[in-house]
């Protein structure tokens, strides 16, 4: 049965989105990732998260495929990527939580809301995180 991964708002060690990235990889490998997510696997927020952490997406995927838990994969990023201090993580979380709100992706967010039949909820879907959770049935 195909399914969606956890919410993008899920955190590990205070960093949003990383658990979703890991779960998407595992679901894809198991043939259970919802088809809506196949085209963007490794792109957009997946890619941005890897860039922020200073690791290559494909290399992180290999670590996850080798069986690392989310916590172990996150530790691997710290050992092989860019060290981030608490202020940078706070900035990152704010950025990710607000993507689509009055920025260069606002138009795309509006389009996705329409395409998904969520226009009646447009006043409450202000960010991509809001959209993802609404589209995937969490809110």
GROMACS .gro file of C-alpha atoms in nm:
model
  139
    1UNK     CA    1   0.000   0.000   0.000
    2UNK     CA    2   0.141   0.338  -0.102
    3UNK     CA    3   0.157   0.609   0.158
    4UNK     CA    4   0.291   0.950   0.243
    5UNK     CA    5   0.586   1.001   0.478
    6UNK     CA    6   0.566   1.198   0.802
    7UNK     CA    7   0.497   1.570   0.814
    8UNK     CA    8   0.773   1.805   0.699
    9UNK     CA    9   0.741   1.970   1.042
   10UNK     CA   10   0.879   1.657   1.214
   11UNK     CA   11   1.218   1.725   1.373
   12UNK     CA   12   1.534   1.546   1.467
   13UNK     CA   13   1.769   1.716   1.707
   14UNK     CA   14   1.575   2.039   1.655
   15UNK     CA   15   1.599   2.034   1.273
   16UNK     CA   16   1.278   2.018   1.068
   17UNK     CA   17   1.222   1.806   0.757
   18UNK     CA   18   1.509   1.555   0.795
   19UNK     CA   19   1.284   1.271   0.923
   20UNK     CA   20   1.059   1.317   0.617
   21UNK     CA   21   1.357   1.299   0.383
   22UNK     CA   22   1.472   0.972   0.544
   23UNK     CA   23   1.123   0.821   0.539
   24UNK     CA   24   1.075   0.911   0.172
   25UNK     CA   25   1.390   0.717   0.084
   26UNK     CA   26   1.280   0.413   0.283
   27UNK     CA   27   0.927   0.417   0.140
   28UNK     CA   28   1.057   0.452  -0.216
   29UNK     CA   29   1.292   0.158  -0.170
   30UNK     CA   30   1.006  -0.051  -0.030
   31UNK     CA   31   0.781   0.043  -0.323
   32UNK     CA   32   0.541   0.217  -0.085
   33UNK     CA   33   0.605   0.588  -0.148
   34UNK     CA   34   0.294   0.761  -0.279
   35UNK     CA   35   0.338   0.826  -0.653
   36UNK     CA   36   0.270   1.198  -0.605
   37UNK     CA   37   0.615   1.225  -0.449
   38UNK     CA   38   0.823   1.028  -0.699
   39UNK     CA   39   0.902   1.314  -0.937
   40UNK     CA   40   1.050   1.541  -0.670
   41UNK     CA   41   1.245   1.279  -0.480
   42UNK     CA   42   1.588   1.426  -0.415
   43UNK     CA   43   1.481   1.769  -0.536
   44UNK     CA   44   1.341   2.084  -0.373
   45UNK     CA   45   1.324   2.042   0.006
   46UNK     CA   46   1.516   1.711  -0.002
   47UNK     CA   47   1.798   1.880  -0.190
   48UNK     CA   48   1.786   2.201   0.013
   49UNK     CA   49   1.814   2.003   0.336
   50UNK     CA   50   2.121   1.821   0.207
   51UNK     CA   51   2.273   2.147   0.088
   52UNK     CA   52   2.215   2.306   0.429
   53UNK     CA   53   2.378   2.006   0.596
   54UNK     CA   54   2.664   2.008   0.345
   55UNK     CA   55   2.616   1.651   0.224
   56UNK     CA   56   2.544   1.498  -0.114
   57UNK     CA   57   2.187   1.367  -0.146
   58UNK     CA   58   2.297   1.044  -0.318
   59UNK     CA   59   2.554   0.974  -0.048
   60UNK     CA   60   2.297   1.029   0.227
   61UNK     CA   61   2.054   0.799   0.046
   62UNK     CA   62   2.318   0.527   0.043
   63UNK     CA   63   2.363   0.562   0.418
   64UNK     CA   64   1.987   0.535   0.474
   65UNK     CA   65   1.971   0.231   0.244
   66UNK     CA   66   2.244   0.065   0.448
   67UNK     CA   67   2.002   0.069   0.738
   68UNK     CA   68   2.090   0.378   0.937
   69UNK     CA   69   1.810   0.511   1.157
   70UNK     CA   70   1.714   0.877   1.128
   71UNK     CA   71   1.936   0.957   1.428
   72UNK     CA   72   2.229   0.762   1.283
   73UNK     CA   73   2.184   0.926   0.941
   74UNK     CA   74   2.175   1.267   1.108
   75UNK     CA   75   2.495   1.185   1.296
   76UNK     CA   76   2.649   1.082   0.964
   77UNK     CA   77   2.562   1.425   0.817
   78UNK     CA   78   2.736   1.592   1.109
   79UNK     CA   79   3.047   1.382   1.055
   80UNK     CA   80   3.057   1.430   0.676
   81UNK     CA   81   2.890   1.766   0.622
   82UNK     CA   82   2.889   2.121   0.744
   83UNK     CA   83   2.868   2.186   1.115
   84UNK     CA   84   2.570   2.408   1.194
   85UNK     CA   85   2.531   2.606   1.514
   86UNK     CA   86   2.203   2.668   1.698
   87UNK     CA   87   2.149   3.006   1.530
   88UNK     CA   88   2.185   2.857   1.184
   89UNK     CA   89   1.942   2.577   1.269
   90UNK     CA   90   1.691   2.832   1.400
   91UNK     CA   91   1.725   3.031   1.078
   92UNK     CA   92   1.690   2.713   0.868
   93UNK     CA   93   1.378   2.600   1.051
   94UNK     CA   94   1.219   2.941   1.006
   95UNK     CA   95   1.303   2.941   0.639
   96UNK     CA   96   1.166   2.591   0.578
   97UNK     CA   97   0.850   2.650   0.781
   98UNK     CA   98   0.775   2.964   0.580
   99UNK     CA   99   0.858   2.859   0.223
  100UNK     CA  100   0.575   2.979   0.002
  101UNK     CA  101   0.468   3.269   0.221
  102UNK     CA  102   0.521   3.592   0.027
  103UNK     CA  103   0.834   3.465  -0.146
  104UNK     CA  104   0.946   3.336  -0.484
  105UNK     CA  105   0.742   3.017  -0.440
  106UNK     CA  106   0.412   3.186  -0.350
  107UNK     CA  107   0.278   3.151  -0.703
  108UNK     CA  108   0.371   2.781  -0.712
  109UNK     CA  109   0.200   2.730  -0.377
  110UNK     CA  110  -0.118   2.888  -0.515
  111UNK     CA  111  -0.102   2.661  -0.819
  112UNK     CA  112  -0.054   2.350  -0.607
  113UNK     CA  113  -0.349   2.446  -0.385
  114UNK     CA  114  -0.570   2.477  -0.695
  115UNK     CA  115  -0.438   2.156  -0.856
  116UNK     CA  116  -0.509   1.961  -0.537
  117UNK     CA  117  -0.866   2.083  -0.500
  118UNK     CA  118  -0.785   2.271  -0.181
  119UNK     CA  119  -0.893   2.618  -0.298
  120UNK     CA  120  -1.163   2.636  -0.030
  121UNK     CA  121  -0.884   2.612   0.230
  122UNK     CA  122  -0.649   2.863   0.066
  123UNK     CA  123  -0.684   3.109   0.356
  124UNK     CA  124  -0.538   2.854   0.599
  125UNK     CA  125  -0.268   2.712   0.369
  126UNK     CA  126  -0.002   2.981   0.386
  127UNK     CA  127   0.320   2.782   0.340
  128UNK     CA  128   0.444   2.471   0.163
  129UNK     CA  129   0.451   2.288   0.498
  130UNK     CA  130   0.081   2.378   0.542
  131UNK     CA  131   0.010   2.260   0.188
  132UNK     CA  132   0.195   1.931   0.228
  133UNK     CA  133   0.012   1.849   0.551
  134UNK     CA  134  -0.327   1.945   0.402
  135UNK     CA  135  -0.266   1.761   0.074
  136UNK     CA  136  -0.151   1.448   0.254
  137UNK     CA  137  -0.450   1.451   0.489
  138UNK     CA  138  -0.285   1.551   0.817
  139UNK     CA  139  -0.480   1.876   0.869
   0.00000   0.00000   0.00000
